[in-house]
Amino acid sequence: MKKTTRAIHQPYKRRDAYDALSMPVYNAVAYEFDNAQLMSDVFCGRVSAPDYSRVGNPTVENLEQRVKGITGATDVVAFNSGMAAISAVFIALAQQGKNIVSSRHMFGNTYSLLTSTLKRFGVEARLCDLTNVEQVEQQLDDNTCCVYLEIMTNPQLEVVDIVALAALAHQRGIPLVADTTLIPFTEFSAKALGVDAEVVSSTKYISGGATSLGGLVIDYGTFQPLGRALRGELLFNFGAYMTPQAAYLQTVGLEVLDARYRIQAANALELAKQLQKLPQIKHVNYVGLPDNPYHELAKKQFGNTAGAMITIDLDSKEACFAMINKLKLIHRATNLFDNRTLAIHPASTIYGAFTDEQRSEMDVNDTTIRLSIGLEDVDDLLDDIIQALN
């Protein structure tokens, strides 16, 4: 079956008592067993069945199984946010004295996690230019526990050669971890590119209309210590498992992900083309534009769509604020890939707690507005932007 079909038709691990076509929301915390031996077998992992909803829940497992079926992963673990998923991977792989090689081009909270939070526990962040394979190689050593990247950085929209980085990391026995949030896993195979584990903020495309928070770790089983730590340690000791309510909403969102994404990506491409014609906009950054420096590499790795995030640059921060304040249809809000189009000034919000020097190092500029493109008619979006610029 194609990925779009597998998103809808994935058998339950256990037949539902009432043969419900849509997996019910199992709000239960605990589950009864027929006998003490079965209870022991489940708790010790010898038999697969739910025992306690902090580590296993039928509704959440249904979502995990669907993503596993789409991606061909060895295992999928659902967490209660994208940052929880990222944190879980780092904690599973790192320990005092280890280092993580990554880029300064990444989401602000991930940057803080690497450079501040994990630093307090003796983990070093080695930040370099991931588009320069030779520079990455210089950062790797026997204490490198993973190479971490965003397949399309937020908000810089940088794309790296994943195959080259995977080959380099694997020569040293180092796993490659990728945040693949900006392009849905229905569009490409991270495993085929050499990624050992994906982290995804399922809050974004998957939830559908920003209905719920969630994060996924998609483990391809190529680095066994990761899988053992996620299921056997972190779910038990950190308690960041996805709630059944969120899993239900995200399963419904997953079923229509492809249909929504096709519209959003098409809207983003058409809008980006039209925005290039407006004299008030100094630069339009969208990987789907043929003149974008990452266009060909992105197309080779991710296929013919380029996601639903655009950034535009105006003359100044003041001009950005003025435009955002005048928007009537587009919402002033954070998040990505809602059904609604959203606008935000990253430098003063997501990166507002960073110093000017740090923002400069991360190439987060005062002149940039980030647009997350939704399902509206693209002409209406363009009209709103034009009136806000005037």
mmCIF file of C-alpha atoms in Angstrom:
data_model
loop_
_atom_site.group_PDB
_atom_site.id
_atom_site.type_symbol
_atom_site.label_atom_id
_atom_site.label_comp_id
_atom_site.label_asym_id
_atom_site.label_seq_id
_atom_site.Cartn_x
_atom_site.Cartn_y
_atom_site.Cartn_z
ATOM 1 C CA MET A 1 0.000 0.000 0.000
ATOM 2 C CA LYS A 2 1.003 3.582 -0.600
ATOM 3 C CA LYS A 3 1.823 5.786 2.382
ATOM 4 C CA THR A 4 -1.435 7.703 2.114
ATOM 5 C CA THR A 5 -3.376 4.439 2.321
ATOM 6 C CA ARG A 6 -1.319 3.112 5.220
ATOM 7 C CA ALA A 7 -2.083 6.300 7.153
ATOM 8 C CA ILE A 8 -5.735 5.233 7.163
ATOM 9 C CA HIS A 9 -5.640 1.422 7.002
ATOM 10 C CA GLN A 10 -3.394 0.180 9.791
ATOM 11 C CA PRO A 11 -4.682 -2.811 11.785
ATOM 12 C CA TYR A 12 -5.062 -2.496 15.536
ATOM 13 C CA LYS A 13 -2.621 -4.444 17.678
ATOM 14 C CA ARG A 14 -5.653 -6.011 19.368
ATOM 15 C CA ARG A 15 -9.218 -6.175 18.033
ATOM 16 C CA ASP A 16 -11.440 -3.509 19.552
ATOM 17 C CA ALA A 17 -14.162 -4.895 21.812
ATOM 18 C CA TYR A 18 -16.854 -3.109 19.796
ATOM 19 C CA ASP A 19 -15.099 -3.230 16.388
ATOM 20 C CA ALA A 20 -14.869 0.549 16.227
ATOM 21 C CA LEU A 21 -13.392 1.778 12.947
ATOM 22 C CA SER A 22 -11.862 4.772 14.716
ATOM 23 C CA MET A 23 -9.688 3.841 17.682
ATOM 24 C CA PRO A 24 -11.493 4.964 20.875
ATOM 25 C CA VAL A 25 -9.860 7.229 23.424
ATOM 26 C CA TYR A 26 -8.744 4.922 26.212
ATOM 27 C CA ASN A 27 -8.637 7.221 29.210
ATOM 28 C CA ALA A 28 -7.817 4.294 31.514
ATOM 29 C CA VAL A 29 -4.663 4.567 33.612
ATOM 30 C CA ALA A 30 -4.345 0.897 34.602
ATOM 31 C CA TYR A 31 -5.310 -2.438 33.019
ATOM 32 C CA GLU A 32 -6.389 -5.703 34.596
ATOM 33 C CA PHE A 33 -4.680 -9.056 33.984
ATOM 34 C CA ASP A 34 -6.099 -12.577 34.085
ATOM 35 C CA ASN A 35 -3.362 -13.874 36.362
ATOM 36 C CA ALA A 36 -0.142 -12.952 38.158
ATOM 37 C CA GLN A 37 2.121 -14.600 35.571
ATOM 38 C CA LEU A 38 0.640 -12.575 32.717
ATOM 39 C CA MET A 39 0.990 -9.430 34.805
ATOM 40 C CA SER A 40 4.666 -10.226 35.355
ATOM 41 C CA ASP A 41 5.219 -11.020 31.674
ATOM 42 C CA VAL A 42 3.687 -7.711 30.554
ATOM 43 C CA PHE A 43 5.540 -5.600 33.098
ATOM 44 C CA CYS A 44 8.854 -7.234 32.166
ATOM 45 C CA GLY A 45 8.286 -6.915 28.417
ATOM 46 C CA ARG A 46 7.897 -10.603 27.640
ATOM 47 C CA VAL A 47 4.329 -10.030 26.429
ATOM 48 C CA SER A 48 3.208 -6.918 24.549
ATOM 49 C CA ALA A 49 0.150 -5.405 26.243
ATOM 50 C CA PRO A 50 -0.583 -2.166 28.104
ATOM 51 C CA ASP A 51 0.160 -2.154 31.821
ATOM 52 C CA TYR A 52 0.133 1.539 32.799
ATOM 53 C CA SER A 53 -0.693 4.531 30.604
ATOM 54 C CA ARG A 54 2.456 6.436 31.502
ATOM 55 C CA VAL A 55 4.371 3.951 29.329
ATOM 56 C CA GLY A 56 1.733 2.328 27.119
ATOM 57 C CA ASN A 57 -1.823 3.192 26.087
ATOM 58 C CA PRO A 58 -3.931 1.622 23.293
ATOM 59 C CA THR A 59 -4.896 4.956 21.739
ATOM 60 C CA VAL A 60 -1.315 6.210 21.719
ATOM 61 C CA GLU A 61 0.013 2.868 20.478
ATOM 62 C CA ASN A 62 -2.414 3.050 17.557
ATOM 63 C CA LEU A 63 -0.861 6.340 16.457
ATOM 64 C CA GLU A 64 2.626 4.893 16.908
ATOM 65 C CA GLN A 65 1.724 1.840 14.822
ATOM 66 C CA ARG A 66 0.355 3.994 12.011
ATOM 67 C CA VAL A 67 3.504 6.095 11.839
ATOM 68 C CA LYS A 68 5.584 2.934 12.015
ATOM 69 C CA GLY A 69 3.625 1.501 9.079
ATOM 70 C CA ILE A 70 4.117 4.647 6.992
ATOM 71 C CA THR A 71 7.838 5.080 7.669
ATOM 72 C CA GLY A 72 9.003 1.479 7.927
ATOM 73 C CA ALA A 73 10.544 2.248 11.311
ATOM 74 C CA THR A 74 11.566 -0.360 13.853
ATOM 75 C CA ASP A 75 9.747 1.563 16.578
ATOM 76 C CA VAL A 76 7.918 4.849 17.099
ATOM 77 C CA VAL A 77 7.532 6.473 20.508
ATOM 78 C CA ALA A 78 5.010 9.275 21.010
ATOM 79 C CA PHE A 79 5.785 12.094 23.452
ATOM 80 C CA ASN A 80 3.723 15.000 24.723
ATOM 81 C CA SER A 81 5.558 17.646 22.643
ATOM 82 C CA GLY A 82 8.196 17.996 19.971
ATOM 83 C CA MET A 83 10.679 19.306 22.524
ATOM 84 C CA ALA A 84 9.987 16.283 24.747
ATOM 85 C CA ALA A 85 10.863 14.020 21.809
ATOM 86 C CA ILE A 86 14.087 15.920 21.092
ATOM 87 C CA SER A 87 15.047 15.925 24.775
ATOM 88 C CA ALA A 88 14.391 12.196 25.035
ATOM 89 C CA VAL A 89 16.739 11.412 22.154
ATOM 90 C CA PHE A 90 19.538 13.567 23.540
ATOM 91 C CA ILE A 91 19.177 12.104 27.028
ATOM 92 C CA ALA A 92 19.117 8.576 25.595
ATOM 93 C CA LEU A 93 22.337 9.122 23.644
ATOM 94 C CA ALA A 94 24.360 11.548 25.746
ATOM 95 C CA GLN A 95 26.103 11.447 29.085
ATOM 96 C CA GLN A 96 28.710 13.479 30.925
ATOM 97 C CA GLY A 97 31.808 13.969 28.771
ATOM 98 C CA LYS A 98 30.034 13.335 25.474
ATOM 99 C CA ASN A 99 29.435 15.876 22.712
ATOM 100 C CA ILE A 100 26.726 16.522 20.156
ATOM 101 C CA VAL A 101 27.705 17.979 16.784
ATOM 102 C CA SER A 102 25.102 20.280 15.290
ATOM 103 C CA SER A 103 24.509 23.723 13.756
ATOM 104 C CA ARG A 104 23.756 27.234 14.984
ATOM 105 C CA HIS A 105 20.880 27.154 12.522
ATOM 106 C CA MET A 106 18.132 25.482 14.527
ATOM 107 C CA PHE A 107 14.940 26.154 16.450
ATOM 108 C CA GLY A 108 15.541 28.425 19.433
ATOM 109 C CA ASN A 109 14.517 26.002 22.187
ATOM 110 C CA THR A 110 16.620 23.215 20.682
ATOM 111 C CA TYR A 111 19.565 25.599 20.637
ATOM 112 C CA SER A 112 18.983 26.428 24.310
ATOM 113 C CA LEU A 113 18.642 22.753 25.209
ATOM 114 C CA LEU A 114 21.982 21.952 23.594
ATOM 115 C CA THR A 115 23.985 24.987 24.677
ATOM 116 C CA SER A 116 22.535 25.612 28.131
ATOM 117 C CA THR A 117 20.485 22.807 29.668
ATOM 118 C CA LEU A 118 22.626 19.857 28.584
ATOM 119 C CA LYS A 119 25.789 21.851 29.243
ATOM 120 C CA ARG A 120 24.911 21.824 32.946
ATOM 121 C CA PHE A 121 25.075 18.017 32.837
ATOM 122 C CA GLY A 122 28.478 17.912 31.182
ATOM 123 C CA VAL A 123 27.404 17.488 27.556
ATOM 124 C CA GLU A 124 29.217 19.670 25.032
ATOM 125 C CA ALA A 125 27.483 21.216 22.009
ATOM 126 C CA ARG A 126 29.834 21.526 19.036
ATOM 127 C CA LEU A 127 28.167 23.889 16.586
ATOM 128 C CA CYS A 128 29.509 24.186 13.069
ATOM 129 C CA ASP A 129 28.446 24.639 9.450
ATOM 130 C CA LEU A 130 26.665 21.384 8.592
ATOM 131 C CA THR A 131 26.753 22.296 4.903
ATOM 132 C CA ASN A 132 30.560 21.911 5.086
ATOM 133 C CA VAL A 133 31.305 18.191 5.472
ATOM 134 C CA GLU A 134 35.008 18.811 6.109
ATOM 135 C CA GLN A 135 34.182 21.167 8.972
ATOM 136 C CA VAL A 136 31.817 18.593 10.462
ATOM 137 C CA GLU A 137 34.484 15.901 10.249
ATOM 138 C CA GLN A 138 36.863 18.084 12.260
ATOM 139 C CA GLN A 139 34.327 18.227 15.102
ATOM 140 C CA LEU A 140 33.827 14.458 15.406
ATOM 141 C CA ASP A 141 35.774 12.405 17.917
ATOM 142 C CA ASP A 142 35.410 9.304 20.080
ATOM 143 C CA ASN A 143 33.114 11.191 22.482
ATOM 144 C CA THR A 144 30.625 12.323 19.827
ATOM 145 C CA CYS A 145 27.312 10.676 20.668
ATOM 146 C CA CYS A 146 25.339 11.951 17.668
ATOM 147 C CA VAL A 147 25.185 14.384 14.777
ATOM 148 C CA TYR A 148 21.947 16.358 14.937
ATOM 149 C CA LEU A 149 20.332 18.396 12.167
ATOM 150 C CA GLU A 150 17.087 19.937 11.012
ATOM 151 C CA ILE A 151 16.328 18.823 7.456
ATOM 152 C CA MET A 152 15.179 22.381 6.734
ATOM 153 C CA THR A 153 16.152 24.871 9.398
ATOM 154 C CA ASN A 154 13.709 27.171 11.144
ATOM 155 C CA PRO A 155 13.692 30.040 10.220
ATOM 156 C CA GLN A 156 16.798 30.110 7.983
ATOM 157 C CA LEU A 157 15.512 27.387 5.616
ATOM 158 C CA GLU A 158 18.968 25.890 5.183
ATOM 159 C CA VAL A 159 19.198 22.388 3.693
ATOM 160 C CA VAL A 160 22.179 20.100 4.229
ATOM 161 C CA ASP A 161 23.370 17.054 2.302
ATOM 162 C CA ILE A 162 21.954 14.350 4.551
ATOM 163 C CA VAL A 163 23.484 11.452 2.627
ATOM 164 C CA ALA A 164 26.975 12.938 2.945
ATOM 165 C CA LEU A 165 26.554 13.613 6.666
ATOM 166 C CA ALA A 166 25.165 10.125 7.256
ATOM 167 C CA ALA A 167 28.132 8.527 5.492
ATOM 168 C CA LEU A 168 30.560 10.597 7.549
ATOM 169 C CA ALA A 169 28.830 9.818 10.860
ATOM 170 C CA HIS A 170 28.441 6.132 10.147
ATOM 171 C CA GLN A 171 32.142 5.751 9.322
ATOM 172 C CA ARG A 172 32.740 6.643 12.980
ATOM 173 C CA GLY A 173 29.839 4.590 14.351
ATOM 174 C CA ILE A 174 27.924 7.762 15.256
ATOM 175 C CA PRO A 175 24.130 7.969 14.816
ATOM 176 C CA LEU A 176 22.578 10.697 12.682
ATOM 177 C CA VAL A 177 19.457 12.246 14.228
ATOM 178 C CA ALA A 178 17.249 14.551 12.163
ATOM 179 C CA ASP A 179 14.348 16.821 13.013
ATOM 180 C CA THR A 180 12.114 16.268 9.989
ATOM 181 C CA THR A 181 9.188 18.445 11.076
ATOM 182 C CA LEU A 182 9.253 20.836 8.105
ATOM 183 C CA ILE A 183 8.602 18.157 5.460
ATOM 184 C CA PRO A 184 6.105 15.386 6.348
ATOM 185 C CA PHE A 185 7.429 11.813 6.447
ATOM 186 C CA THR A 186 4.724 10.931 3.925
ATOM 187 C CA GLU A 187 6.789 12.803 1.318
ATOM 188 C CA PHE A 188 10.199 11.119 1.577
ATOM 189 C CA SER A 189 12.179 8.386 3.332
ATOM 190 C CA ALA A 190 14.582 9.622 5.987
ATOM 191 C CA LYS A 191 15.795 6.045 6.397
ATOM 192 C CA ALA A 192 16.839 5.904 2.738
ATOM 193 C CA LEU A 193 18.885 9.084 3.244
ATOM 194 C CA GLY A 194 20.787 7.478 6.127
ATOM 195 C CA VAL A 195 18.963 8.941 9.123
ATOM 196 C CA ASP A 196 19.057 6.675 12.183
ATOM 197 C CA ALA A 197 16.278 8.426 14.081
ATOM 198 C CA GLU A 198 13.775 11.152 13.232
ATOM 199 C CA VAL A 199 12.240 13.562 15.689
ATOM 200 C CA VAL A 200 8.997 15.197 14.639
ATOM 201 C CA SER A 201 6.834 17.825 16.256
ATOM 202 C CA SER A 202 3.486 16.177 15.552
ATOM 203 C CA THR A 203 1.883 19.391 16.826
ATOM 204 C CA LYS A 204 2.543 20.745 13.349
ATOM 205 C CA TYR A 205 1.396 19.028 10.134
ATOM 206 C CA ILE A 206 0.082 15.872 11.796
ATOM 207 C CA SER A 207 -2.290 17.309 14.391
ATOM 208 C CA GLY A 208 -4.307 19.093 11.740
ATOM 209 C CA GLY A 209 -5.503 22.547 12.653
ATOM 210 C CA ALA A 210 -3.307 22.863 15.749
ATOM 211 C CA THR A 211 -5.604 20.617 17.769
ATOM 212 C CA SER A 212 -3.008 19.081 20.105
ATOM 213 C CA LEU A 213 0.599 18.989 21.258
ATOM 214 C CA GLY A 214 2.798 16.020 20.474
ATOM 215 C CA GLY A 215 6.179 14.728 19.384
ATOM 216 C CA LEU A 216 7.444 11.528 17.802
ATOM 217 C CA VAL A 217 10.741 9.689 17.852
ATOM 218 C CA ILE A 218 10.923 7.469 14.771
ATOM 219 C CA ASP A 219 13.624 4.897 15.414
ATOM 220 C CA TYR A 220 15.000 2.891 12.482
ATOM 221 C CA GLY A 221 16.756 0.380 14.727
ATOM 222 C CA THR A 222 20.223 1.065 13.356
ATOM 223 C CA PHE A 223 21.557 2.227 16.734
ATOM 224 C CA GLN A 224 20.184 -0.224 19.280
ATOM 225 C CA PRO A 225 21.090 1.657 22.489
ATOM 226 C CA LEU A 226 18.644 4.406 21.476
ATOM 227 C CA GLY A 227 15.620 2.122 21.256
ATOM 228 C CA ARG A 228 16.429 0.366 24.524
ATOM 229 C CA ALA A 229 16.770 3.665 26.361
ATOM 230 C CA LEU A 230 13.580 5.183 24.947
ATOM 231 C CA ARG A 231 11.252 2.318 25.813
ATOM 232 C CA GLY A 232 13.098 0.759 28.724
ATOM 233 C CA GLU A 233 14.219 3.845 30.615
ATOM 234 C CA LEU A 234 12.946 7.260 29.556
ATOM 235 C CA LEU A 235 9.226 6.525 29.413
ATOM 236 C CA PHE A 236 9.451 5.054 32.889
ATOM 237 C CA ASN A 237 11.744 7.648 34.456
ATOM 238 C CA PHE A 238 10.739 10.904 32.737
ATOM 239 C CA GLY A 239 7.021 10.391 32.165
ATOM 240 C CA ALA A 240 6.631 12.423 28.972
ATOM 241 C CA TYR A 241 4.374 9.981 27.094
ATOM 242 C CA MET A 242 1.667 11.388 24.836
ATOM 243 C CA THR A 243 -1.858 11.560 26.277
ATOM 244 C CA PRO A 244 -4.597 9.413 24.692
ATOM 245 C CA GLN A 245 -6.674 12.508 23.915
ATOM 246 C CA ALA A 246 -3.819 14.036 21.906
ATOM 247 C CA ALA A 247 -3.120 10.712 20.182
ATOM 248 C CA TYR A 248 -6.730 10.413 19.054
ATOM 249 C CA LEU A 249 -6.726 13.912 17.553
ATOM 250 C CA GLN A 250 -3.394 13.331 15.864
ATOM 251 C CA THR A 251 -4.497 9.997 14.417
ATOM 252 C CA VAL A 252 -7.453 11.770 12.808
ATOM 253 C CA GLY A 253 -5.051 14.443 11.566
ATOM 254 C CA LEU A 254 -2.668 11.833 10.178
ATOM 255 C CA GLU A 255 -5.426 10.318 8.064
ATOM 256 C CA VAL A 256 -5.895 13.571 6.131
ATOM 257 C CA LEU A 257 -2.302 14.812 6.355
ATOM 258 C CA ASP A 258 -1.478 14.232 2.701
ATOM 259 C CA ALA A 259 -4.580 16.047 1.446
ATOM 260 C CA ARG A 260 -3.931 19.060 3.687
ATOM 261 C CA TYR A 261 -0.219 19.172 2.956
ATOM 262 C CA ARG A 262 -0.731 19.172 -0.810
ATOM 263 C CA ILE A 263 -2.848 22.318 -0.553
ATOM 264 C CA GLN A 264 -0.508 24.028 1.929
ATOM 265 C CA ALA A 265 2.620 23.310 -0.130
ATOM 266 C CA ALA A 266 0.936 24.467 -3.341
ATOM 267 C CA ASN A 267 -0.281 27.624 -1.608
ATOM 268 C CA ALA A 268 3.216 28.308 -0.268
ATOM 269 C CA LEU A 269 4.828 27.962 -3.684
ATOM 270 C CA GLU A 270 2.311 30.191 -5.439
ATOM 271 C CA LEU A 271 2.410 32.799 -2.683
ATOM 272 C CA ALA A 272 6.209 32.851 -2.689
ATOM 273 C CA LYS A 273 6.200 33.494 -6.444
ATOM 274 C CA GLN A 274 3.753 36.378 -6.036
ATOM 275 C CA LEU A 275 5.599 37.894 -3.083
ATOM 276 C CA GLN A 276 8.765 38.133 -5.185
ATOM 277 C CA LYS A 277 6.966 40.716 -7.315
ATOM 278 C CA LEU A 278 6.246 43.116 -4.440
ATOM 279 C CA PRO A 279 8.779 45.990 -4.198
ATOM 280 C CA GLN A 280 8.345 46.393 -0.419
ATOM 281 C CA ILE A 281 9.681 42.872 0.136
ATOM 282 C CA LYS A 282 13.471 42.777 -0.092
ATOM 283 C CA HIS A 283 13.853 39.010 -0.099
ATOM 284 C CA VAL A 284 11.608 35.936 -0.250
ATOM 285 C CA ASN A 285 13.081 32.735 1.146
ATOM 286 C CA TYR A 286 11.329 29.545 0.064
ATOM 287 C CA VAL A 287 13.142 26.379 -0.949
ATOM 288 C CA GLY A 288 10.534 25.639 -3.605
ATOM 289 C CA LEU A 289 11.619 28.635 -5.682
ATOM 290 C CA PRO A 290 13.944 27.586 -8.522
ATOM 291 C CA ASP A 291 16.443 30.353 -7.709
ATOM 292 C CA ASN A 292 16.775 29.269 -4.073
ATOM 293 C CA PRO A 293 20.330 27.982 -3.400
ATOM 294 C CA TYR A 294 18.961 24.809 -1.753
ATOM 295 C CA HIS A 295 16.260 24.100 -4.342
ATOM 296 C CA GLU A 296 17.936 21.256 -6.212
ATOM 297 C CA LEU A 297 19.300 19.520 -3.104
ATOM 298 C CA ALA A 298 15.924 19.745 -1.373
ATOM 299 C CA LYS A 299 14.161 18.373 -4.437
ATOM 300 C CA LYS A 300 16.616 15.472 -4.627
ATOM 301 C CA GLN A 301 16.154 14.590 -0.954
ATOM 302 C CA PHE A 302 12.507 15.419 -0.257
ATOM 303 C CA GLY A 303 10.702 15.293 -3.588
ATOM 304 C CA ASN A 304 8.730 17.891 -5.487
ATOM 305 C CA THR A 305 7.233 19.791 -2.549
ATOM 306 C CA ALA A 306 9.089 22.211 -0.296
ATOM 307 C CA GLY A 307 6.898 22.571 2.764
ATOM 308 C CA ALA A 308 4.609 25.365 3.902
ATOM 309 C CA MET A 309 6.956 27.861 5.552
ATOM 310 C CA ILE A 310 8.114 31.081 3.886
ATOM 311 C CA THR A 311 10.200 33.920 5.265
ATOM 312 C CA ILE A 312 10.232 37.451 3.904
ATOM 313 C CA ASP A 313 12.583 40.324 4.663
ATOM 314 C CA LEU A 314 11.559 43.977 4.843
ATOM 315 C CA ASP A 315 13.601 47.149 5.367
ATOM 316 C CA SER A 316 13.635 47.070 9.164
ATOM 317 C CA LYS A 317 12.193 45.653 12.364
ATOM 318 C CA GLU A 318 9.812 48.604 12.450
ATOM 319 C CA ALA A 319 8.548 47.753 8.978
ATOM 320 C CA CYS A 320 8.009 44.129 10.062
ATOM 321 C CA PHE A 321 6.012 45.177 13.110
ATOM 322 C CA ALA A 322 3.945 47.607 11.058
ATOM 323 C CA MET A 323 3.052 44.927 8.518
ATOM 324 C CA ILE A 324 2.216 42.318 11.158
ATOM 325 C CA ASN A 325 0.001 44.810 12.997
ATOM 326 C CA LYS A 326 -2.008 45.544 9.844
ATOM 327 C CA LEU A 327 -2.766 41.922 8.926
ATOM 328 C CA LYS A 328 -6.495 41.188 8.864
ATOM 329 C CA LEU A 329 -6.785 37.580 7.649
ATOM 330 C CA ILE A 330 -3.402 36.145 8.586
ATOM 331 C CA HIS A 331 -3.125 35.492 12.315
ATOM 332 C CA ARG A 332 -0.436 36.924 14.590
ATOM 333 C CA ALA A 333 0.515 33.667 16.314
ATOM 334 C CA THR A 334 3.288 31.162 16.799
ATOM 335 C CA ASN A 335 3.182 27.512 15.637
ATOM 336 C CA LEU A 336 3.627 26.047 12.177
ATOM 337 C CA PHE A 337 1.307 24.347 9.684
ATOM 338 C CA ASP A 338 -2.023 25.155 11.262
ATOM 339 C CA ASN A 339 -4.950 25.141 8.832
ATOM 340 C CA ARG A 340 -4.754 28.921 9.239
ATOM 341 C CA THR A 341 -1.907 31.065 7.937
ATOM 342 C CA LEU A 342 0.230 32.506 10.742
ATOM 343 C CA ALA A 343 2.784 35.316 10.907
ATOM 344 C CA ILE A 344 5.484 35.940 13.507
ATOM 345 C CA HIS A 345 8.622 38.050 13.923
ATOM 346 C CA PRO A 346 11.120 35.377 15.060
ATOM 347 C CA ALA A 347 13.877 37.692 16.314
ATOM 348 C CA SER A 348 11.663 39.387 18.887
ATOM 349 C CA THR A 349 9.644 36.317 19.939
ATOM 350 C CA ILE A 350 11.102 32.826 19.535
ATOM 351 C CA TYR A 351 14.628 34.257 19.756
ATOM 352 C CA GLY A 352 13.754 37.235 21.933
ATOM 353 C CA ALA A 353 15.673 35.934 24.959
ATOM 354 C CA PHE A 354 18.924 35.640 23.020
ATOM 355 C CA THR A 355 21.514 38.393 22.774
ATOM 356 C CA ASP A 356 22.065 40.363 19.593
ATOM 357 C CA GLU A 357 25.360 38.508 19.142
ATOM 358 C CA GLN A 358 23.694 35.116 19.483
ATOM 359 C CA ARG A 359 20.969 36.025 17.008
ATOM 360 C CA SER A 360 23.626 37.218 14.587
ATOM 361 C CA GLU A 361 25.497 33.917 14.910
ATOM 362 C CA MET A 362 22.248 32.059 14.204
ATOM 363 C CA ASP A 363 21.403 34.309 11.229
ATOM 364 C CA VAL A 364 18.129 35.370 12.821
ATOM 365 C CA ASN A 365 17.544 38.885 11.528
ATOM 366 C CA ASP A 366 15.370 41.755 12.751
ATOM 367 C CA THR A 367 14.137 42.231 9.201
ATOM 368 C CA THR A 368 12.576 38.756 8.875
ATOM 369 C CA ILE A 369 8.925 37.692 9.123
ATOM 370 C CA ARG A 370 8.060 33.996 9.177
ATOM 371 C CA LEU A 371 4.861 32.884 7.461
ATOM 372 C CA SER A 372 3.271 29.482 8.023
ATOM 373 C CA ILE A 373 0.930 28.913 5.105
ATOM 374 C CA GLY A 374 -2.496 27.390 5.670
ATOM 375 C CA LEU A 375 -5.442 26.182 3.632
ATOM 376 C CA GLU A 376 -7.013 29.516 2.701
ATOM 377 C CA ASP A 377 -7.361 30.662 -0.899
ATOM 378 C CA VAL A 378 -3.944 31.943 -1.918
ATOM 379 C CA ASP A 379 -5.427 35.069 -3.515
ATOM 380 C CA ASP A 380 -6.945 36.080 -0.178
ATOM 381 C CA LEU A 381 -3.578 35.596 1.536
ATOM 382 C CA LEU A 382 -1.834 37.725 -1.077
ATOM 383 C CA ASP A 383 -4.446 40.466 -0.798
ATOM 384 C CA ASP A 384 -3.987 40.588 2.974
ATOM 385 C CA ILE A 385 -0.209 40.889 2.680
ATOM 386 C CA ILE A 386 -0.460 43.606 0.024
ATOM 387 C CA GLN A 387 -2.812 45.731 2.138
ATOM 388 C CA ALA A 388 -0.612 45.207 5.211
ATOM 389 C CA LEU A 389 2.463 46.438 3.333
ATOM 390 C CA ASN A 390 0.760 49.649 2.197
#
